[in-house]
Short mmCIF file of C-alpha atoms and ligand atoms in Angstrom, two decimals:
data_model
loop_
_atom_site.label_atom_id
_atom_site.label_comp_id
_atom_site.label_asym_id
_atom_site.label_seq_id
_atom_site.Cartn_x
_atom_site.Cartn_y
_atom_site.Cartn_z
CA MET F 1 106.25 106.67 63.12
CA THR F 2 105.53 102.84 64.93
CA PRO F 3 106.35 100.34 62.19
CA ASP F 4 102.86 98.22 61.44
CA THR F 5 104.34 95.40 62.61
CA ASP F 6 107.86 94.06 64.21
CA VAL F 7 108.87 91.45 61.56
CA LEU F 8 107.42 91.10 57.87
CA ILE F 9 108.38 87.40 56.65
CA VAL F 10 107.87 87.10 52.97
CA GLY F 11 106.73 83.51 51.86
CA GLY F 12 104.59 80.83 53.94
CA GLY F 13 106.65 77.99 53.16
CA PRO F 14 108.60 76.01 56.20
CA THR F 15 111.25 78.85 56.73
CA GLY F 16 108.60 81.57 56.78
CA LEU F 17 106.10 79.59 58.60
CA LEU F 18 108.90 78.82 61.56
CA MET F 19 110.14 82.08 61.54
CA ALA F 20 106.26 82.89 62.44
CA HIS F 21 105.95 80.67 65.15
CA PHE F 22 109.30 81.97 67.19
CA LEU F 23 108.45 85.56 66.86
CA GLY F 24 104.81 84.57 68.04
CA LEU F 25 106.26 82.56 71.21
CA ARG F 26 108.28 85.72 72.15
CA GLY F 27 105.60 87.81 72.12
CA PHE F 28 106.39 89.74 68.77
CA ARG F 29 104.22 91.02 66.00
CA ALA F 30 104.59 89.28 62.59
CA ILE F 31 103.05 89.22 59.41
CA VAL F 32 103.30 86.48 56.81
CA VAL F 33 102.48 87.45 53.45
CA GLU F 34 102.44 84.10 50.90
CA LYS F 35 101.28 85.50 47.17
CA GLN F 36 99.66 81.99 46.07
CA PRO F 37 96.08 81.94 46.50
CA GLN F 38 95.89 78.85 47.80
CA PRO F 39 98.62 76.41 49.80
CA TYR F 40 100.76 74.40 47.64
CA ASP F 41 99.42 70.39 48.50
CA LEU F 42 102.26 68.54 46.85
CA PRO F 43 104.94 67.10 48.66
CA ARG F 44 108.41 68.31 47.77
CA ALA F 45 110.45 67.68 50.87
CA VAL F 46 110.11 64.25 52.42
CA HIS F 47 112.47 63.55 55.22
CA PHE F 48 113.84 66.09 57.65
CA ASP F 49 116.74 65.17 60.49
CA GLY F 50 116.83 65.17 64.00
CA GLU F 51 117.97 68.57 64.57
CA VAL F 52 114.76 69.80 62.60
CA MET F 53 112.73 67.75 65.02
CA ARG F 54 115.04 70.00 68.06
CA ILE F 55 114.01 72.89 66.51
CA LEU F 56 110.16 72.00 65.84
CA GLN F 57 110.57 71.00 69.78
CA ALA F 58 112.01 74.43 70.26
CA ALA F 59 109.05 76.14 68.52
CA ARG F 60 106.57 73.63 70.71
CA LEU F 61 105.56 72.07 67.17
CA ALA F 62 107.11 68.67 67.92
CA GLY F 63 103.87 67.25 69.57
CA ARG F 64 101.92 68.16 66.58
CA VAL F 65 104.79 66.92 64.26
CA ARG F 66 105.82 63.65 65.46
CA PRO F 67 102.64 61.61 65.15
CA GLN F 68 102.52 62.44 61.45
CA THR F 69 105.89 61.22 60.94
CA LEU F 70 107.45 57.96 60.26
CA ILE F 71 111.41 57.17 61.47
CA GLY F 72 113.55 56.90 58.78
CA LYS F 73 115.58 53.82 58.18
CA GLY F 74 118.46 55.03 56.02
CA MET F 75 119.81 55.21 52.54
CA LEU F 76 121.43 52.80 50.17
CA PHE F 77 123.64 53.56 47.27
CA GLN F 78 123.75 50.81 44.83
CA ASP F 79 125.60 50.11 41.42
CA ALA F 80 123.36 49.00 38.67
CA GLY F 81 124.01 45.15 39.64
CA GLY F 82 122.13 46.16 42.77
CA ASN F 83 125.31 45.77 44.82
CA THR F 84 125.67 48.48 47.68
CA LEU F 85 128.27 51.10 47.56
CA VAL F 86 127.49 53.10 50.39
CA ASP F 87 125.27 52.21 53.04
CA TRP F 88 123.71 55.09 55.49
CA SER F 89 121.57 53.65 57.75
CA ARG F 90 120.69 55.47 60.65
CA ALA F 91 120.30 54.26 64.16
CA ARG F 92 116.96 52.53 65.65
CA LYS F 93 117.65 54.75 68.89
CA ILE F 94 117.39 58.25 69.92
CA GLY F 95 120.61 59.93 68.96
CA ALA F 96 122.49 63.27 70.27
CA THR F 97 120.02 65.53 69.06
CA GLY F 98 117.47 64.13 71.65
CA TRP F 99 115.60 62.92 68.70
CA HIS F 100 115.72 59.76 66.19
CA GLU F 101 118.52 60.69 63.18
CA SER F 102 115.80 60.76 60.40
CA TYR F 103 112.14 61.23 59.74
CA ARG F 104 109.57 61.00 57.11
CA PHE F 105 106.89 63.23 56.37
CA HIS F 106 104.64 64.68 54.32
CA GLN F 107 105.33 68.30 53.56
CA PRO F 108 101.70 69.75 52.90
CA THR F 109 100.65 68.10 56.17
CA LEU F 110 103.43 69.91 58.25
CA GLU F 111 102.76 73.07 56.23
CA LYS F 112 99.43 72.91 57.50
CA ASN F 113 99.87 72.17 61.00
CA MET F 114 102.27 75.04 60.94
CA ARG F 115 99.55 77.15 59.20
CA ASN F 116 96.87 76.33 61.91
CA GLY F 117 99.22 76.32 64.73
CA LEU F 118 99.79 79.99 64.27
CA ARG F 119 96.10 80.36 65.35
CA ARG F 120 97.83 80.14 69.30
CA PHE F 121 99.42 83.65 68.64
CA GLY F 122 97.31 86.94 68.96
CA ARG F 123 100.18 89.02 67.37
CA VAL F 124 101.05 86.76 64.24
CA VAL F 125 98.78 87.39 60.87
CA TYR F 126 98.98 84.93 58.27
CA ARG F 127 98.04 86.58 54.69
CA GLN F 128 97.50 84.18 51.97
CA GLY F 129 97.40 85.45 48.16
CA VAL F 130 99.22 88.67 49.17
CA GLY F 131 102.75 89.04 47.49
CA VAL F 132 105.68 91.62 48.27
CA THR F 133 106.38 93.45 44.77
CA GLY F 134 108.52 96.10 46.45
CA LEU F 135 111.45 95.95 49.20
CA SER F 136 113.37 98.55 50.84
CA ASP F 137 115.15 99.30 54.57
CA THR F 138 114.74 102.88 55.00
CA GLY F 139 117.40 102.82 57.51
CA GLY F 140 115.34 102.76 60.30
CA ASN F 141 112.42 100.49 59.53
CA VAL F 142 111.65 98.20 56.08
CA ILE F 143 108.90 99.45 53.66
CA ALA F 144 107.05 96.50 51.63
CA ARG F 145 104.80 97.47 48.67
CA LEU F 146 101.99 94.45 48.33
CA SER F 147 100.22 93.01 45.29
CA ASP F 148 97.07 94.73 46.67
CA GLY F 149 98.57 97.91 46.20
CA SER F 150 99.02 98.47 49.74
CA ALA F 151 101.95 99.26 51.93
CA LEU F 152 103.23 97.90 55.14
CA THR F 153 106.06 98.87 57.10
CA ALA F 154 108.23 96.62 59.66
CA ARG F 155 111.31 96.85 61.81
CA PHE F 156 112.66 93.94 60.21
CA ALA F 157 111.98 91.64 57.34
CA VAL F 158 112.84 87.92 56.81
CA ALA F 159 112.87 86.93 52.81
CA ALA F 160 111.53 83.32 52.76
CA ASP F 161 110.39 83.49 49.44
CA GLY F 162 112.01 80.09 48.02
CA ALA F 163 114.28 79.83 45.00
CA GLN F 164 112.76 82.08 43.08
CA SER F 165 113.48 84.69 45.54
CA SER F 166 111.89 88.15 44.20
CA CYS F 167 113.05 89.51 47.68
CA ARG F 168 116.35 88.81 46.33
CA GLU F 169 116.04 90.03 42.88
CA LEU F 170 114.47 93.07 44.27
CA LEU F 171 117.77 93.53 46.65
CA GLY F 172 120.14 93.09 43.77
CA ILE F 173 121.58 90.26 45.39
CA ASP F 174 123.49 87.50 42.93
CA LEU F 175 123.49 83.82 43.54
CA ILE F 176 126.70 82.41 43.46
CA ASP F 177 126.45 78.92 41.15
CA LEU F 178 128.38 76.05 42.98
CA GLY F 179 128.40 74.07 39.71
CA PHE F 180 125.38 71.41 39.52
CA GLU F 181 122.68 71.33 37.68
CA GLU F 182 120.54 68.34 36.31
CA ARG F 183 116.71 67.83 35.67
CA TRP F 184 115.29 65.15 36.98
CA LEU F 185 111.36 63.95 36.97
CA VAL F 186 110.06 63.65 40.20
CA ILE F 187 106.93 61.20 40.58
CA ASP F 188 104.73 60.71 43.33
CA VAL F 189 102.55 57.71 43.99
CA ARG F 190 100.04 56.33 46.32
CA LEU F 191 100.16 52.43 46.50
CA LYS F 192 96.85 50.77 45.86
CA ARG F 193 97.88 47.63 47.20
CA PRO F 194 101.12 46.63 49.88
CA ARG F 195 104.52 46.23 48.26
CA PRO F 196 106.54 45.37 51.27
CA ASP F 197 109.42 44.43 48.67
CA LEU F 198 109.80 48.08 47.48
CA GLY F 199 111.44 48.35 51.31
CA ASP F 200 111.73 50.99 53.62
CA TYR F 201 114.96 52.20 52.69
CA SER F 202 115.72 54.93 50.23
CA ILE F 203 117.61 53.50 47.65
CA GLN F 204 120.09 55.54 45.02
CA HIS F 205 120.39 53.59 42.16
CA CYS F 206 123.68 54.69 40.71
CA ASP F 207 124.05 54.69 37.14
CA ALA F 208 125.92 56.27 34.63
CA ASN F 209 123.04 55.65 31.89
CA ALA F 210 119.86 55.81 34.30
CA PRO F 211 120.44 57.09 37.57
CA ALA F 212 117.34 57.12 39.90
CA THR F 213 115.93 57.50 43.52
CA TYR F 214 113.35 55.42 45.32
CA VAL F 215 111.79 56.82 48.45
CA ARG F 216 109.73 55.22 51.07
CA SER F 217 107.51 58.06 52.17
CA THR F 218 104.41 58.19 54.90
CA GLY F 219 101.74 55.95 54.63
CA ASN F 220 101.03 54.44 51.35
CA ARG F 221 102.72 57.38 49.42
CA ARG F 222 106.13 56.35 47.58
CA ARG F 223 108.15 58.43 45.19
CA TRP F 224 110.80 57.97 42.17
CA GLU F 225 113.04 60.56 40.92
CA MET F 226 114.96 60.08 37.62
CA ARG F 227 117.75 62.07 35.87
CA LEU F 228 116.43 63.04 32.26
CA PRO F 229 118.95 62.80 29.23
CA ALA F 230 120.68 66.08 28.69
CA ASP F 231 119.05 66.21 24.94
CA ARG F 232 115.18 66.05 26.85
CA THR F 233 113.41 69.51 26.32
CA GLY F 234 110.30 70.85 27.51
CA ASP F 235 108.46 70.38 30.75
CA HIS F 236 105.66 68.54 29.65
CA VAL F 237 105.37 65.11 30.85
CA SER F 238 102.80 62.27 29.81
CA ASP F 239 101.39 59.19 31.96
CA ASP F 240 103.03 56.82 29.44
CA GLU F 241 106.33 58.65 29.86
CA VAL F 242 105.79 58.28 33.78
CA TRP F 243 104.88 54.39 33.71
CA ALA F 244 107.54 53.83 31.23
CA GLY F 245 110.18 54.96 33.76
CA LEU F 246 108.34 53.09 36.71
CA ALA F 247 107.82 50.15 34.95
CA ARG F 248 110.76 48.16 36.74
CA TRP F 249 109.26 48.85 39.82
CA ILE F 250 105.35 49.22 39.97
CA THR F 251 102.64 49.37 36.99
CA PRO F 252 99.31 51.00 37.15
CA LYS F 253 98.16 48.05 38.97
CA ASP F 254 100.28 48.73 42.10
CA ALA F 255 99.65 52.74 42.28
CA GLU F 256 98.07 55.81 40.92
CA LEU F 257 99.93 58.96 40.19
CA GLU F 258 99.70 61.80 42.85
CA ARG F 259 101.72 63.87 40.26
CA ALA F 260 104.66 64.03 37.91
CA VAL F 261 107.01 67.20 37.75
CA ILE F 262 109.99 67.85 36.35
CA TYR F 263 112.75 69.94 38.74
CA THR F 264 115.97 71.38 37.47
CA PHE F 265 118.34 70.60 40.97
CA ARG F 266 120.81 73.09 41.29
CA SER F 267 123.61 74.25 43.93
CA ARG F 268 123.85 77.65 44.86
CA LEU F 269 124.42 80.32 47.56
CA ALA F 270 123.13 83.68 47.73
CA GLU F 271 126.12 86.20 47.89
CA THR F 272 125.25 87.31 51.08
CA TRP F 273 122.16 86.98 53.20
CA GLN F 274 121.55 90.50 54.76
CA ARG F 275 120.76 93.96 53.42
CA GLY F 276 120.54 96.26 56.60
CA ARG F 277 117.29 95.00 57.91
CA ILE F 278 116.60 92.50 55.70
CA PHE F 279 117.27 88.71 55.95
CA LEU F 280 117.35 86.22 53.51
CA ALA F 281 116.28 82.19 54.65
CA GLY F 282 115.70 78.86 53.32
CA ASP F 283 116.03 78.44 49.36
CA ALA F 284 116.18 82.08 49.02
CA ALA F 285 119.67 81.71 50.42
CA HIS F 286 120.60 78.40 49.38
CA GLN F 287 119.58 75.41 47.40
CA MET F 288 121.18 72.33 46.75
CA PRO F 289 120.11 68.87 45.16
CA PRO F 290 117.80 66.73 47.13
CA PHE F 291 120.05 63.64 47.34
CA MET F 292 120.27 64.32 51.18
CA GLY F 293 116.91 65.37 51.78
CA GLN F 294 118.43 68.36 53.41
CA GLY F 295 117.64 71.88 51.60
CA MET F 296 114.53 72.42 53.72
CA CYS F 297 116.56 71.45 57.15
CA ALA F 298 118.98 74.23 56.20
CA GLY F 299 116.07 76.60 55.79
CA MET F 300 115.12 75.70 59.43
CA ARG F 301 118.76 75.69 60.79
CA ASP F 302 118.93 79.41 59.62
CA VAL F 303 115.45 80.22 61.26
CA ALA F 304 116.43 78.66 64.32
CA ASN F 305 119.90 80.66 64.42
CA LEU F 306 118.09 84.28 63.22
CA GLU F 307 114.98 84.07 65.64
CA TRP F 308 116.68 84.43 69.05
CA LYS F 309 118.94 87.25 67.33
CA LEU F 310 116.18 89.30 66.40
CA ALA F 311 114.41 88.33 69.00
CA LEU F 312 116.96 90.03 71.26
CA VAL F 313 117.56 93.30 69.02
CA LEU F 314 113.81 93.73 68.78
CA ALA F 315 114.10 93.70 73.00
CA GLY F 316 116.63 95.95 72.71
CA GLY F 317 119.76 94.14 72.68
CA ASP F 318 122.93 94.99 69.79
CA PRO F 319 122.00 95.05 66.42
CA SER F 320 125.66 93.79 65.50
CA LEU F 321 124.79 90.50 66.72
CA LEU F 322 122.67 89.98 63.25
CA GLN F 323 126.07 90.14 61.66
CA SER F 324 126.58 86.64 62.77
CA TYR F 325 123.64 84.99 61.26
CA GLU F 326 125.08 84.75 57.94
CA THR F 327 128.65 84.27 58.69
CA GLU F 328 127.66 81.45 61.24
CA ARG F 329 124.71 79.74 58.62
CA ALA F 330 126.62 79.99 55.25
CA ALA F 331 129.24 77.71 56.42
CA ASN F 332 127.27 75.21 57.91
CA ALA F 333 124.64 75.56 54.73
CA ARG F 334 127.72 74.60 52.35
CA ALA F 335 128.75 72.06 54.03
CA PHE F 336 125.37 70.01 53.42
CA ILE F 337 125.48 71.70 49.74
CA ASP F 338 129.13 70.11 49.11
CA LEU F 339 128.29 66.64 50.31
CA SER F 340 124.94 66.62 48.54
CA VAL F 341 126.64 67.75 45.00
CA ARG F 342 129.59 64.74 45.78
CA LEU F 343 126.26 62.28 46.36
CA GLY F 344 124.93 63.60 43.42
CA ARG F 345 128.26 62.93 41.28
CA LEU F 346 128.17 59.10 42.76
CA ILE F 347 124.92 58.61 41.82
CA ASN F 348 125.67 59.41 38.47
CA GLN F 349 128.74 57.74 38.58
CA THR F 350 130.47 60.57 36.73
CA ALA F 351 133.04 60.34 39.72
CA ALA F 352 134.44 57.20 40.83
CA GLY F 353 135.41 57.63 44.79
CA ALA F 354 133.28 60.35 45.10
CA VAL F 355 132.37 59.41 48.73
CA PRO F 356 134.40 56.47 49.65
CA ALA F 357 132.58 52.89 49.72
CA GLY F 358 131.38 51.90 53.26
CA ARG F 359 129.12 52.99 55.77
CA MET F 360 128.33 56.64 56.03
CA LYS F 361 127.43 58.84 58.82
CA SER F 362 125.60 61.73 59.06
CA ILE F 363 127.27 65.23 59.26
CA TRP F 364 126.86 67.45 62.05
CA PRO F 365 128.99 70.48 60.67
CA ALA F 366 129.61 73.28 63.17
CA LEU F 367 128.74 77.04 62.85
CA GLY F 368 130.86 79.51 60.71
CA PRO F 369 132.65 81.81 62.76
CA GLY F 370 130.46 84.40 64.42
CA LEU F 371 129.51 84.41 68.20
CA GLY F 372 131.72 83.42 71.04
CA ARG F 373 135.22 82.60 71.35
CA PRO F 374 136.24 79.96 68.91
CA GLY F 375 136.93 76.45 70.59
CA ALA F 376 135.92 73.19 71.24
CA GLY F 377 132.31 73.13 71.97
CA VAL F 378 131.81 76.72 70.45
CA GLY F 379 129.64 76.77 67.68
CA GLU F 380 128.88 73.14 68.01
CA GLN F 381 125.65 71.71 68.27
CA VAL F 382 125.75 70.41 71.62
CA PRO F 383 123.52 67.01 72.62
CA GLN F 384 120.28 67.12 74.05
CA ALA F 385 120.32 64.90 76.95
CA LEU F 386 117.09 63.04 78.11
CA GLN F 387 115.42 61.86 81.36
CA ARG F 388 112.56 59.47 81.73
CA GLY F 389 110.46 60.85 84.89
CA PRO F 390 107.30 59.61 86.30
CA ASP F 391 105.38 62.13 83.35
CA GLY F 392 107.35 60.58 80.81
CA VAL F 393 110.66 61.95 78.81
CA VAL F 394 111.89 64.90 80.15
CA ARG F 395 114.40 66.99 77.27
CA SER F 396 117.30 69.22 78.46
CA ASP F 397 116.50 71.87 75.86
CA ASP F 398 112.97 72.39 77.60
CA ILE F 399 113.85 73.22 80.70
CA SER F 400 114.65 76.63 79.99
CA PRO F 401 112.05 79.14 79.29
CA ASN F 402 113.87 81.32 76.49
CA GLY F 403 116.58 78.66 75.50
CA PHE F 404 119.84 79.66 77.13
CA TYR F 405 121.04 76.82 79.71
CA LEU F 406 123.89 75.48 80.88
CA MET F 407 125.07 72.14 80.46
CA ALA F 408 127.13 70.75 83.02
CA ARG F 409 128.73 67.82 84.16
CA ASP F 410 128.64 68.59 87.92
CA ASP F 411 125.61 70.45 89.74
CA THR F 412 126.00 73.85 89.77
CA ALA F 413 123.77 76.95 90.76
CA CYS F 414 124.94 79.78 88.85
CA GLY F 415 121.45 81.91 88.12
CA ILE F 416 120.49 79.88 84.96
CA PRO F 417 118.92 76.58 84.19
CA VAL F 418 121.49 73.87 84.40
CA TRP F 419 121.21 70.77 82.89
CA ARG F 420 123.69 67.75 84.30
CA GLY F 421 124.44 65.46 81.29
CA ALA F 422 126.42 65.36 78.11
CA GLU F 423 129.22 64.11 80.20
CA ASP F 424 130.95 62.31 77.08
CA TRP F 425 130.72 64.87 74.98
CA LEU F 426 132.10 67.52 77.23
CA LYS F 427 135.05 65.31 78.69
CA ALA F 428 135.96 64.55 74.97
CA ARG F 429 136.66 68.42 74.70
CA GLY F 430 138.28 69.12 78.35
CA LEU F 431 134.89 70.89 79.25
CA SER F 432 133.19 71.18 82.47
CA ALA F 433 130.52 72.81 81.20
CA VAL F 434 128.92 74.60 78.09
CA LEU F 435 126.43 77.45 77.64
CA VAL F 436 123.84 75.97 75.05
CA ARG F 437 122.32 78.64 72.93
CA PRO F 438 118.41 78.76 72.09
CA ASP F 439 119.66 77.17 68.77
CA GLY F 440 121.25 74.50 70.33
CA HIS F 441 124.77 75.20 69.97
CA GLY F 442 127.21 75.71 72.06
CA LEU F 443 127.89 79.88 73.09
CA LEU F 444 130.80 79.56 75.60
CA ALA F 445 132.58 76.69 76.50
CA ILE F 446 133.88 76.18 80.20
CA PRO F 447 137.20 74.60 80.33
CA GLU F 448 137.89 71.78 83.50
CA GLY F 449 139.08 73.82 86.50
CA ALA F 450 137.84 77.02 85.36
CA ALA F 451 135.30 78.94 87.77
CA ILE F 452 131.63 79.19 85.57
CA ILE F 453 130.32 82.09 87.26
CA PRO F 454 132.41 84.73 86.51
CA ALA F 455 133.19 82.83 82.75
CA LEU F 456 129.01 83.51 82.40
CA ARG F 457 129.10 87.21 83.75
CA PRO F 458 129.48 88.86 79.96
CA PHE F 459 126.78 87.18 78.93
CA VAL F 460 124.21 87.63 81.90
CA PRO F 461 122.75 90.39 79.90
CA MET F 462 121.86 88.77 76.63
CA ILE F 463 120.70 86.00 78.61
CA THR F 464 118.53 87.97 80.78
CA THR F 465 117.11 90.16 77.86
CA LEU F 466 116.33 87.55 75.72
CA PRO F 467 111.89 87.02 76.00
CA ASP F 468 110.71 83.89 77.04
CA ARG F 469 109.01 81.32 74.66
CA ALA F 470 105.84 81.20 76.20
CA SER F 471 103.15 79.53 74.52
CA GLN F 472 102.44 75.79 75.15
CA GLN F 473 103.40 72.87 72.98
CA VAL F 474 100.41 72.17 70.18
C1 FAD T 1 112.03 66.83 44.56
C2 FAD T 1 112.38 67.74 45.97
C3 FAD T 1 112.67 66.75 47.10
C4 FAD T 1 113.00 67.43 48.17
N1 FAD T 1 113.12 66.75 49.33
C5 FAD T 1 113.89 67.38 50.43
C6 FAD T 1 114.03 66.44 51.32
O1 FAD T 1 113.41 65.35 51.45
N2 FAD T 1 114.21 67.12 52.55
C7 FAD T 1 114.71 68.66 52.72
O2 FAD T 1 114.73 69.10 53.90
N3 FAD T 1 114.46 69.20 51.55
C8 FAD T 1 113.79 68.65 50.77
N4 FAD T 1 113.68 69.52 49.38
C9 FAD T 1 113.86 71.08 49.08
C10 FAD T 1 112.68 71.48 50.13
O3 FAD T 1 111.60 71.71 49.21
C11 FAD T 1 113.13 73.19 50.39
O4 FAD T 1 114.30 73.34 50.38
C12 FAD T 1 111.94 73.90 51.04
O5 FAD T 1 110.33 74.14 50.55
C13 FAD T 1 112.56 75.33 51.02
O6 FAD T 1 111.15 76.08 52.05
P1 FAD T 1 111.17 77.74 51.98
O7 FAD T 1 110.09 78.04 52.69
O8 FAD T 1 112.27 78.45 51.84
O9 FAD T 1 110.55 78.13 50.29
P2 FAD T 1 109.41 77.42 49.41
O10 FAD T 1 108.84 76.21 49.81
O11 FAD T 1 109.75 77.54 48.11
O12 FAD T 1 108.24 78.61 50.14
C14 FAD T 1 108.62 80.24 49.47
C15 FAD T 1 107.26 80.38 49.64
O13 FAD T 1 107.02 81.72 49.26
C16 FAD T 1 106.20 82.51 48.26
N5 FAD T 1 106.59 83.35 47.64
C17 FAD T 1 107.42 83.56 46.75
N6 FAD T 1 107.59 84.95 46.43
C18 FAD T 1 107.27 86.05 47.08
C19 FAD T 1 106.51 87.44 47.09
N7 FAD T 1 107.05 88.00 46.49
N8 FAD T 1 105.81 87.45 48.28
C20 FAD T 1 104.96 86.58 49.10
N9 FAD T 1 105.33 85.17 48.61
C21 FAD T 1 106.58 84.86 47.73
C22 FAD T 1 105.94 81.31 47.73
O14 FAD T 1 104.66 81.14 46.71
C23 FAD T 1 106.30 80.14 48.34
O15 FAD T 1 105.19 79.60 48.96
C24 FAD T 1 113.12 68.87 47.89
C25 FAD T 1 113.09 69.78 47.13
C26 FAD T 1 112.27 69.50 45.91
C27 FAD T 1 112.28 70.01 44.26
#
């Protein structure tokens, strides 16, 4: 029996929507089901990094998203006296991802862009107000029961249904608790008058008695987050409590409240990310406190890793390829969870020296073991190179229709797209070239002096089987 769709995507948050775009671009059928009757219109994430903009570029969404972002200046960690403990400034120029290091954005606007962008695909269906209530892998297919009483079959399913993932529960997958749990009040406001003195940096107020975060969002939006005392119970927040908390920065004369919500920040990792034909992605697979602004970023990295592997298997490739999704991604997500927790300890001032004082640099952890022979360049993010031409900037990832290309120090003819660039990065690793995967990571490293064409040969079936990302930028 032909399944109803190629991939069922559970959850219409950023993770699920991104997966739908990649599948649509490569010409596959996908159905996204989102259980909430209306889109969630309040911001959670406010920051994403250059790698995520690179992923949005691959999904042909960067053109739509970039104008609605603000380039982030960075984050300062200050003690109760206002002295800077850690300076995590971001460079003002384009970096190794081919984009700036940090962007501020408005999550509901991004999600709206992503939902609207799905209209370009004839084979992708988005169903609002329909939830998954049952999910199983029959061996050959996935079968899902939906909240409207119907059933749906798919070749694969991606459970991107968030931190409370019902799919994870239906599959009996436990979460590993990595030890961080704190209740924080998150307040979003819209300024009524300019307050340039608040600044463009995010500030982490590191104070054992009153740890707090200030975030410069897009437009006139600003956010404060405050840790709640351990004895503060209940979820109701009164306006008086909010303004009392904000009093050291703003008053009702300066701003109007958009919302105030209590969140429990946690650090957790699903014990496994795959059950047969069903994959967990995004918050369903991992959760971290938001001190680095990396939760959504990690979900988008999951999708970038999984989408081309799923597409290859849907196009007839070896299904064992899919096993590398969890091994590669879990290690990378864990690195962000661990650093977010260490920064949380610094903000709470519970662990002196949790992070060395001074300047902090962004981390770009390599993937865990998976595809390719381990070695320098393999599983690392390969820099994206740029060239300015008469028609504007050309980025190296865009030269390849399906995402595979060779980044090389010299011109070479090898039957796949080649970009001459990233010389310093290649040289530092003793390489003449690297085969770049569709998610921007190295798959094959070619040492200086080694012949390129024979080294590439085992990868040719993979490169030629993967369908192109055929749609245009929106
Ligand atoms: C205060 C705060 C600040 C944050 N700041 C940042 C930041 O600056 N940068 C960053 O990268 N991340 C940040 N995050 C994290 C980020 O918001 C999340 O990681 C991200 O939204 C997760 O996306 P997702 O698509 O995986 O899950 P979600 O956004 O939770 O989406 C899951 C969707 O699945 C739907 N769903 C659930 N169950 C079902 C079902 N059974 N059937 C159908 N649909 C279902 C839900 O309704 C929901 O719409 C922050 C989080 C918080 C709370």
